[in-house]
mmCIF file of C-alpha atoms in Angstrom:
data_model
loop_
_atom_site.group_PDB
_atom_site.id
_atom_site.type_symbol
_atom_site.label_atom_id
_atom_site.label_comp_id
_atom_site.label_asym_id
_atom_site.label_seq_id
_atom_site.Cartn_x
_atom_site.Cartn_y
_atom_site.Cartn_z
ATOM 1 C CA MET A 1 107.545 57.789 44.623
ATOM 2 C CA VAL A 2 110.890 58.993 46.116
ATOM 3 C CA ALA A 3 113.654 56.580 45.322
ATOM 4 C CA VAL A 4 116.661 56.163 47.921
ATOM 5 C CA THR A 5 119.642 53.898 47.392
ATOM 6 C CA ILE A 6 121.559 52.958 50.381
ATOM 7 C CA LEU A 7 125.339 51.954 50.179
ATOM 8 C CA GLY A 8 126.116 49.583 52.842
ATOM 9 C CA ALA A 9 124.165 46.621 54.091
ATOM 10 C CA GLY A 10 125.351 46.738 58.290
ATOM 11 C CA VAL A 11 123.695 47.713 60.826
ATOM 12 C CA THR A 12 123.735 51.245 59.994
ATOM 13 C CA GLY A 13 122.307 51.036 56.352
ATOM 14 C CA LEU A 14 119.675 48.377 57.674
ATOM 15 C CA THR A 15 118.411 50.885 60.631
ATOM 16 C CA ILE A 16 118.273 53.676 57.993
ATOM 17 C CA ALA A 17 116.013 51.821 55.961
ATOM 18 C CA SER A 18 113.747 50.900 58.813
ATOM 19 C CA GLN A 19 113.152 54.595 59.483
ATOM 20 C CA LEU A 20 112.323 55.628 56.082
ATOM 21 C CA PRO A 21 108.770 56.064 54.840
ATOM 22 C CA ILE A 22 107.244 53.036 53.867
ATOM 23 C CA ASP A 23 105.894 54.252 50.482
ATOM 24 C CA TYR A 24 109.910 54.775 49.205
ATOM 25 C CA LYS A 25 111.158 52.789 46.947
ATOM 26 C CA ILE A 26 114.302 51.586 48.915
ATOM 27 C CA THR A 27 117.505 50.001 47.507
ATOM 28 C CA ILE A 28 120.162 48.776 49.890
ATOM 29 C CA VAL A 29 123.424 48.012 47.976
ATOM 30 C CA GLY A 30 126.369 45.986 49.659
ATOM 31 C CA LYS A 31 129.251 43.938 48.730
ATOM 32 C CA HIS A 32 128.166 42.243 52.148
ATOM 33 C CA LEU A 33 124.455 41.167 53.053
ATOM 34 C CA PRO A 34 123.457 39.845 56.182
ATOM 35 C CA ASP A 35 122.906 36.106 55.079
ATOM 36 C CA ASP A 36 126.523 35.573 53.958
ATOM 37 C CA PRO A 37 128.601 33.140 55.566
ATOM 38 C CA VAL A 38 131.442 34.231 57.864
ATOM 39 C CA ASP A 39 133.641 37.314 56.296
ATOM 40 C CA PHE A 40 135.452 39.612 58.628
ATOM 41 C CA ASP A 41 134.937 42.377 55.909
ATOM 42 C CA TYR A 42 131.216 42.662 57.007
ATOM 43 C CA ALA A 43 131.914 44.284 60.342
ATOM 44 C CA SER A 44 128.432 44.747 61.750
ATOM 45 C CA LEU A 45 128.639 40.631 62.159
ATOM 46 C CA TRP A 46 131.415 40.588 64.589
ATOM 47 C CA ALA A 47 130.699 43.636 66.652
ATOM 48 C CA GLY A 48 130.604 43.416 70.539
ATOM 49 C CA ALA A 49 126.941 44.646 69.958
ATOM 50 C CA CYS A 50 125.970 46.130 72.952
ATOM 51 C CA TRP A 51 124.928 49.616 73.717
ATOM 52 C CA VAL A 52 127.527 51.692 75.675
ATOM 53 C CA GLY A 53 127.665 55.320 75.924
ATOM 54 C CA VAL A 54 130.587 57.148 74.895
ATOM 55 C CA PRO A 55 132.142 59.587 77.393
ATOM 56 C CA ASP A 56 133.507 62.917 75.837
ATOM 57 C CA SER A 57 130.673 62.866 73.052
ATOM 58 C CA SER A 58 129.273 65.966 71.704
ATOM 59 C CA PRO A 59 125.673 66.804 72.348
ATOM 60 C CA ARG A 60 124.587 65.950 68.866
ATOM 61 C CA ASP A 61 126.567 62.499 69.129
ATOM 62 C CA GLN A 62 124.856 62.280 72.702
ATOM 63 C CA LYS A 63 121.442 62.461 71.268
ATOM 64 C CA LEU A 64 122.345 59.916 68.349
ATOM 65 C CA GLN A 65 123.547 57.477 70.964
ATOM 66 C CA ILE A 66 120.216 57.791 73.318
ATOM 67 C CA ASP A 67 117.760 57.665 70.096
ATOM 68 C CA ALA A 68 119.640 54.461 69.359
ATOM 69 C CA TYR A 69 119.150 53.407 72.950
ATOM 70 C CA SER A 70 115.578 53.919 72.580
ATOM 71 C CA GLY A 71 115.373 52.336 69.395
ATOM 72 C CA LEU A 72 117.191 48.947 70.284
ATOM 73 C CA TYR A 73 115.123 49.102 73.765
ATOM 74 C CA LYS A 74 111.514 49.219 72.018
ATOM 75 C CA ILE A 75 112.412 46.168 69.882
ATOM 76 C CA ALA A 76 114.275 44.398 72.378
ATOM 77 C CA SER A 77 110.656 44.843 74.627
ATOM 78 C CA GLU A 78 108.304 43.741 72.077
ATOM 79 C CA HIS A 79 110.049 40.978 69.901
ATOM 80 C CA ALA A 80 111.572 38.126 71.534
ATOM 81 C CA ASP A 81 112.704 36.831 67.997
ATOM 82 C CA SER A 82 114.788 39.967 67.276
ATOM 83 C CA GLY A 83 118.338 38.826 68.834
ATOM 84 C CA LEU A 84 118.124 41.898 71.428
ATOM 85 C CA ARG A 85 117.779 41.590 75.126
ATOM 86 C CA ILE A 86 117.726 44.158 77.840
ATOM 87 C CA SER A 87 120.325 43.221 80.461
ATOM 88 C CA GLU A 88 122.273 45.144 83.275
ATOM 89 C CA VAL A 89 125.584 46.058 82.313
ATOM 90 C CA ARG A 90 128.264 46.858 84.882
ATOM 91 C CA GLU A 91 131.247 48.788 84.007
ATOM 92 C CA VAL A 92 134.182 49.078 86.453
ATOM 93 C CA ILE A 93 136.897 51.805 86.219
ATOM 94 C CA GLU A 94 140.362 52.332 87.626
ATOM 95 C CA GLN A 95 141.664 55.724 88.967
ATOM 96 C CA GLY A 96 142.807 58.069 86.370
ATOM 97 C CA ILE A 97 141.113 56.301 83.570
ATOM 98 C CA HIS A 98 138.092 56.745 81.610
ATOM 99 C CA ALA A 99 135.741 60.025 82.345
ATOM 100 C CA SER A 100 134.992 61.227 86.083
ATOM 101 C CA PRO A 101 131.509 59.969 87.401
ATOM 102 C CA ASP A 102 130.182 63.571 86.239
ATOM 103 C CA ALA A 103 131.066 63.230 82.951
ATOM 104 C CA ILE A 104 128.832 60.175 82.546
ATOM 105 C CA TRP A 105 126.178 61.941 80.562
ATOM 106 C CA TRP A 106 123.890 59.288 80.015
ATOM 107 C CA GLN A 107 123.447 58.541 83.850
ATOM 108 C CA ASN A 108 119.817 60.350 84.215
ATOM 109 C CA LYS A 109 118.706 59.155 80.644
ATOM 110 C CA ILE A 110 118.521 55.721 80.458
ATOM 111 C CA PRO A 111 116.804 52.966 82.558
ATOM 112 C CA GLY A 112 118.406 51.283 86.086
ATOM 113 C CA PHE A 113 121.173 53.597 86.182
ATOM 114 C CA ARG A 114 123.405 53.868 89.579
ATOM 115 C CA PHE A 115 126.921 54.062 90.657
ATOM 116 C CA LEU A 116 128.132 50.944 92.249
ATOM 117 C CA LYS A 117 128.897 51.040 95.927
ATOM 118 C CA PRO A 118 132.469 50.829 97.336
ATOM 119 C CA GLU A 119 131.883 47.114 98.294
ATOM 120 C CA GLU A 120 130.850 46.033 94.958
ATOM 121 C CA LEU A 121 133.636 47.268 93.396
ATOM 122 C CA PRO A 122 136.982 44.840 92.690
ATOM 123 C CA LYS A 123 140.301 45.581 94.710
ATOM 124 C CA ARG A 124 141.692 48.002 91.926
ATOM 125 C CA ALA A 125 138.793 49.754 90.711
ATOM 126 C CA ALA A 126 138.026 53.562 91.716
ATOM 127 C CA TRP A 127 134.543 53.466 90.671
ATOM 128 C CA GLY A 128 131.972 51.937 88.545
ATOM 129 C CA MET A 129 128.237 51.859 87.084
ATOM 130 C CA ALA A 130 125.365 49.622 86.489
ATOM 131 C CA TYR A 131 122.596 50.379 83.856
ATOM 132 C CA SER A 132 119.753 48.450 81.922
ATOM 133 C CA SER A 133 121.636 48.096 78.176
ATOM 134 C CA ILE A 134 120.540 45.959 75.345
ATOM 135 C CA ILE A 135 122.761 43.308 74.313
ATOM 136 C CA VAL A 136 122.760 42.223 70.741
ATOM 137 C CA SER A 137 123.232 38.877 69.018
ATOM 138 C CA PRO A 138 124.221 40.417 65.374
ATOM 139 C CA GLN A 139 123.601 37.445 63.561
ATOM 140 C CA ILE A 140 120.218 36.818 64.646
ATOM 141 C CA PHE A 141 119.248 40.628 64.632
ATOM 142 C CA LEU A 142 120.685 41.414 61.060
ATOM 143 C CA LYS A 143 119.043 38.603 59.519
ATOM 144 C CA TRP A 144 115.816 39.712 61.433
ATOM 145 C CA LEU A 145 115.831 43.156 60.079
ATOM 146 C CA LYS A 146 116.544 42.152 57.011
ATOM 147 C CA ALA A 147 113.709 39.790 56.773
ATOM 148 C CA ARG A 148 111.282 42.547 58.051
ATOM 149 C CA LEU A 149 112.665 45.126 55.598
ATOM 150 C CA THR A 150 112.204 42.658 52.436
ATOM 151 C CA ALA A 151 108.766 42.111 53.492
ATOM 152 C CA ARG A 152 108.118 45.836 53.369
ATOM 153 C CA GLY A 153 109.424 45.766 49.826
ATOM 154 C CA VAL A 154 113.005 47.096 50.377
ATOM 155 C CA ARG A 155 115.336 45.666 47.832
ATOM 156 C CA PHE A 156 118.634 44.245 48.398
ATOM 157 C CA LYS A 157 121.304 44.323 45.438
ATOM 158 C CA ARG A 158 124.767 42.492 46.047
ATOM 159 C CA MET A 159 127.490 44.917 44.540
ATOM 160 C CA ALA A 160 131.095 45.810 44.809
ATOM 161 C CA VAL A 161 131.094 49.722 44.452
ATOM 162 C CA HIS A 162 134.145 51.433 43.664
ATOM 163 C CA ASP A 163 132.928 55.108 43.570
ATOM 164 C CA LEU A 164 129.317 56.674 44.462
ATOM 165 C CA ASP A 165 129.245 57.283 40.341
ATOM 166 C CA GLU A 166 128.734 53.798 39.782
ATOM 167 C CA LEU A 167 125.283 53.631 41.745
ATOM 168 C CA ARG A 168 123.721 56.484 39.631
ATOM 169 C CA HIS A 169 122.422 54.077 37.023
ATOM 170 C CA LEU A 170 120.084 52.784 39.681
ATOM 171 C CA GLY A 171 117.918 55.951 39.020
ATOM 172 C CA HIS A 172 117.332 57.261 42.711
ATOM 173 C CA ASP A 173 116.797 60.920 44.025
ATOM 174 C CA ILE A 174 118.793 60.528 47.148
ATOM 175 C CA LEU A 175 121.734 58.234 47.803
ATOM 176 C CA ILE A 176 122.946 57.502 51.087
ATOM 177 C CA ASP A 177 126.531 56.648 51.833
ATOM 178 C CA ALA A 178 126.566 54.099 54.840
ATOM 179 C CA SER A 179 129.596 52.855 53.655
ATOM 180 C CA GLY A 180 131.915 52.988 56.930
ATOM 181 C CA ALA A 181 135.457 52.432 56.425
ATOM 182 C CA SER A 182 135.209 51.836 52.889
ATOM 183 C CA SER A 183 134.631 55.553 52.445
ATOM 184 C CA ARG A 184 138.440 55.961 52.640
ATOM 185 C CA PHE A 185 138.451 54.352 49.151
ATOM 186 C CA LEU A 186 135.511 55.824 47.311
ATOM 187 C CA PRO A 187 137.435 58.434 45.222
ATOM 188 C CA SER A 188 134.399 61.298 45.464
ATOM 189 C CA ILE A 189 134.709 61.056 49.242
ATOM 190 C CA SER A 190 138.146 59.977 50.114
ATOM 191 C CA GLU A 191 137.860 60.393 53.640
ATOM 192 C CA LYS A 192 140.834 60.775 55.571
ATOM 193 C CA THR A 193 139.676 61.536 59.189
ATOM 194 C CA LEU A 194 138.875 57.832 60.184
ATOM 195 C CA VAL A 195 140.762 56.394 62.930
ATOM 196 C CA PRO A 196 141.271 52.397 62.697
ATOM 197 C CA VAL A 197 140.766 50.308 65.706
ATOM 198 C CA ARG A 198 142.073 46.730 65.677
ATOM 199 C CA LEU A 199 139.763 44.385 67.979
ATOM 200 C CA GLN A 200 140.528 40.918 68.971
ATOM 201 C CA SER A 201 138.141 38.906 70.934
ATOM 202 C CA LEU A 202 136.315 35.654 71.140
ATOM 203 C CA VAL A 203 132.830 34.043 71.614
ATOM 204 C CA ILE A 204 131.881 31.094 73.419
ATOM 205 C CA GLU A 205 128.888 28.801 74.157
ATOM 206 C CA LYS A 206 127.417 29.842 77.685
ATOM 207 C CA GLU A 207 124.633 31.331 78.965
ATOM 208 C CA TRP A 208 124.508 34.598 80.891
ATOM 209 C CA ASP A 209 121.924 37.455 80.907
ATOM 210 C CA GLN A 210 124.290 40.423 81.658
ATOM 211 C CA GLY A 211 127.265 42.325 80.840
ATOM 212 C CA PHE A 212 130.449 43.463 82.297
ATOM 213 C CA ILE A 213 133.549 45.931 81.349
ATOM 214 C CA TYR A 214 136.879 46.585 83.121
ATOM 215 C CA ARG A 215 138.708 49.448 82.082
ATOM 216 C CA GLY A 216 142.160 49.447 83.760
ATOM 217 C CA ARG A 217 145.660 51.053 83.366
ATOM 218 C CA ASP A 218 148.315 50.542 80.785
ATOM 219 C CA GLY A 219 145.907 48.928 78.359
ATOM 220 C CA TYR A 220 144.316 46.398 80.990
ATOM 221 C CA TYR A 221 140.640 46.026 79.314
ATOM 222 C CA PHE A 222 138.351 43.110 79.418
ATOM 223 C CA ASN A 223 134.513 42.784 78.446
ATOM 224 C CA PHE A 224 131.830 39.898 78.453
ATOM 225 C CA PHE A 225 128.538 40.112 76.907
ATOM 226 C CA GLY A 226 126.032 37.547 77.677
ATOM 227 C CA ARG A 227 124.021 37.252 74.190
ATOM 228 C CA PRO A 228 120.445 36.205 74.110
ATOM 229 C CA ASP A 229 121.499 33.238 71.446
ATOM 230 C CA GLY A 230 123.350 31.202 74.647
ATOM 231 C CA THR A 231 126.671 32.938 73.792
ATOM 232 C CA CYS A 232 129.042 35.395 75.334
ATOM 233 C CA TYR A 233 131.208 38.048 73.534
ATOM 234 C CA VAL A 234 134.727 37.849 75.130
ATOM 235 C CA GLY A 235 136.977 40.834 74.596
ATOM 236 C CA GLY A 236 139.380 42.027 74.168
ATOM 237 C CA PHE A 237 141.959 44.148 72.889
ATOM 238 C CA LYS A 238 141.319 47.429 71.216
ATOM 239 C CA ASP A 239 144.375 48.767 69.528
ATOM 240 C CA TYR A 240 144.142 51.905 68.230
ATOM 241 C CA GLY A 241 145.646 52.876 64.666
ATOM 242 C CA LEU A 242 145.939 49.180 63.745
ATOM 243 C CA GLU A 243 144.073 47.082 61.160
ATOM 244 C CA ASP A 244 145.751 43.882 61.446
ATOM 245 C CA ARG A 245 143.341 41.264 61.353
ATOM 246 C CA THR A 246 145.629 38.203 62.749
ATOM 247 C CA ILE A 247 144.647 36.074 65.609
ATOM 248 C CA HIS A 248 147.338 36.729 68.106
ATOM 249 C CA ASP A 249 147.394 33.530 70.533
ATOM 250 C CA ASP A 250 149.057 35.576 73.305
ATOM 251 C CA GLN A 251 146.295 38.164 72.931
ATOM 252 C CA ARG A 252 143.608 35.501 73.216
ATOM 253 C CA GLN A 253 145.503 34.062 76.413
ATOM 254 C CA THR A 254 145.604 37.655 78.025
ATOM 255 C CA ILE A 255 142.021 37.909 77.402
ATOM 256 C CA LEU A 256 141.182 34.480 79.101
ATOM 257 C CA THR A 257 143.712 35.508 82.009
ATOM 258 C CA ARG A 258 141.945 38.751 82.649
ATOM 259 C CA GLY A 259 138.481 37.380 82.570
ATOM 260 C CA SER A 260 139.431 35.236 85.381
ATOM 261 C CA GLN A 261 141.240 37.974 87.264
ATOM 262 C CA VAL A 262 138.226 40.606 87.202
ATOM 263 C CA LEU A 263 135.246 38.437 86.505
ATOM 264 C CA SER A 264 136.083 34.993 88.158
ATOM 265 C CA GLN A 265 132.480 33.982 89.680
ATOM 266 C CA VAL A 266 131.336 33.869 85.864
ATOM 267 C CA PHE A 267 134.587 33.128 84.138
ATOM 268 C CA PRO A 268 136.727 31.075 86.619
ATOM 269 C CA SER A 269 139.276 29.715 84.384
ATOM 270 C CA ASP A 270 142.079 31.046 82.211
ATOM 271 C CA ASN A 271 142.429 27.605 80.649
ATOM 272 C CA LEU A 272 141.361 27.624 77.030
ATOM 273 C CA LYS A 273 140.225 24.169 77.370
ATOM 274 C CA ASP A 274 137.507 24.902 79.764
ATOM 275 C CA TYR A 275 135.551 26.670 77.241
ATOM 276 C CA LYS A 276 133.620 25.957 74.453
ATOM 277 C CA VAL A 277 135.013 28.395 71.794
ATOM 278 C CA LEU A 278 132.796 28.829 68.916
ATOM 279 C CA TYR A 279 134.934 31.236 66.888
ATOM 280 C CA ASP A 280 137.897 33.783 67.537
ATOM 281 C CA ILE A 281 137.248 37.291 66.141
ATOM 282 C CA ALA A 282 140.194 39.649 64.739
ATOM 283 C CA THR A 283 138.330 42.724 62.944
ATOM 284 C CA SER A 284 138.542 46.378 62.849
ATOM 285 C CA TYR A 285 136.247 49.566 62.406
ATOM 286 C CA HIS A 286 136.951 53.074 61.760
ATOM 287 C CA TYR A 287 135.642 55.797 63.608
ATOM 288 C CA ARG A 288 135.639 59.780 63.032
ATOM 289 C CA PRO A 289 137.123 61.539 66.035
ATOM 290 C CA GLN A 290 135.126 64.270 67.866
ATOM 291 C CA GLN A 291 137.833 66.568 66.802
ATOM 292 C CA ALA A 292 137.174 65.811 63.157
ATOM 293 C CA GLY A 293 133.503 66.462 63.838
ATOM 294 C CA GLY A 294 132.319 63.183 65.283
ATOM 295 C CA THR A 295 129.987 60.860 63.700
ATOM 296 C CA ARG A 296 129.311 62.036 60.021
ATOM 297 C CA VAL A 297 125.701 62.655 59.217
ATOM 298 C CA GLU A 298 125.394 65.338 56.805
ATOM 299 C CA LYS A 299 124.053 66.514 53.133
ATOM 300 C CA GLU A 300 126.001 66.686 50.350
ATOM 301 C CA LEU A 301 125.871 67.400 46.479
ATOM 302 C CA LEU A 302 128.208 65.193 44.858
ATOM 303 C CA ASP A 303 128.250 65.386 40.691
ATOM 304 C CA GLY A 304 124.909 66.209 40.790
ATOM 305 C CA GLN A 305 123.507 63.473 43.077
ATOM 306 C CA LYS A 306 121.847 64.206 46.555
ATOM 307 C CA VAL A 307 124.253 62.392 49.021
ATOM 308 C CA ILE A 308 123.462 61.790 52.924
ATOM 309 C CA HIS A 309 126.951 60.433 54.662
ATOM 310 C CA ALA A 310 126.183 58.072 57.713
ATOM 311 C CA TYR A 311 129.493 56.577 58.976
ATOM 312 C CA GLY A 312 132.422 57.271 61.404
ATOM 313 C CA GLN A 313 130.688 55.961 64.745
ATOM 314 C CA GLU A 314 132.655 55.391 67.927
ATOM 315 C CA ALA A 315 131.975 52.391 69.612
ATOM 316 C CA GLY A 316 130.695 50.477 66.335
ATOM 317 C CA GLY A 317 127.381 50.931 64.521
ATOM 318 C CA PHE A 318 125.184 49.284 67.383
ATOM 319 C CA SER A 319 125.436 52.179 70.196
ATOM 320 C CA TYR A 320 124.623 54.915 67.292
ATOM 321 C CA SER A 321 122.222 52.666 65.174
ATOM 322 C CA PHE A 322 118.811 53.831 65.131
ATOM 323 C CA GLY A 323 119.854 57.540 66.336
ATOM 324 C CA VAL A 324 121.885 58.000 62.940
ATOM 325 C CA ALA A 325 118.674 56.398 61.392
ATOM 326 C CA ARG A 326 116.551 58.938 62.559
ATOM 327 C CA ALA A 327 118.984 62.033 61.756
ATOM 328 C CA VAL A 328 119.379 60.489 58.428
ATOM 329 C CA ALA A 329 115.452 59.840 57.998
ATOM 330 C CA ALA A 330 115.076 64.030 58.671
ATOM 331 C CA LEU A 331 117.909 64.587 56.154
ATOM 332 C CA VAL A 332 115.974 62.752 53.421
ATOM 333 C CA SER A 333 112.821 64.405 54.222
ATOM 334 C CA ASP A 334 114.650 67.470 53.874
ATOM 335 C CA TYR A 335 115.855 66.372 50.228
ATOM 336 C CA ALA A 336 112.578 65.145 49.185
ATOM 337 C CA PHE A 337 110.798 68.224 49.966
ATOM 338 C CA GLU A 338 113.373 69.860 47.702
ATOM 339 C CA LEU A 339 113.042 67.490 44.640
ATOM 340 C CA PRO A 340 111.202 67.480 41.872
ATOM 341 C CA VAL A 341 110.620 63.807 41.687
ATOM 342 C CA SER A 342 108.426 63.766 38.631
ATOM 343 C CA SER A 343 110.113 61.019 36.999
ATOM 344 C CA HIS A 344 109.658 58.741 39.910
ATOM 345 C CA LEU A 345 105.843 59.679 40.020
#
């Protein structure tokens, strides 16, 4: 039996485990687990958690995103209790912002894609698109996936890890590094290329079954994702290069004002008192820029351990989830073919 340890119990680690052979001995190690109470260090719980394609992606990263879409779409179609829902998402873009329509590589690859007609666009918008996406209630989905993995025999172990060598005693044949931003602080990796992105947003109690993104000039940005659990994720601020997790009241008010400007039919007021706010979010994620190689999915032999790295996704783990998982599973298969694994038979 091949023994695999996965470092990281976020969406990346969980989806990787779901794609490995059922007869593997799998242990997921993490400081934070899906059943934990609120902790902003557990980034997957606080993500916008909607599949959104990333323009200017390399062909490899495009495949990772499309494979993620397929995996999320299949679960949303078959499991109503999973916390996933297929919803139309509209993106509206001002002139000079984002890629041109010709650069939207996913336009012929996912269901329901169309470019918006001029009469469908807000005043300042140059163009826009609509497509079927998958919107996630992360607290539900992560617990749902953990329960299914546990039923398969996957073990979860809470552990604060300071370097990969600390995991050697678990006796694995293959170690998967899904440590995300923590890869910067693990001495055997010391990832230097990750770029931090600070996010501020809020979650309100409201029923809506669609998604909306507005990309404007001078940092004007707004998104609104109606989740299947009766809440909406309302964003937001994306501050590149920052990790500050302070809730800024002025940014919250700016989010409300922008929503009332560009999505008034759904979000008519800019007064905080008109909404039932469940919580504010100020968190961060770290991605690996395309010029640094994009998402890191590769093998490396480190001090005798057969390691597979899986981190650095732009737009967060959900848009890459099952794509990275499938790519990692293929590398695991390569490693398993090379073993011997006699000590585990």
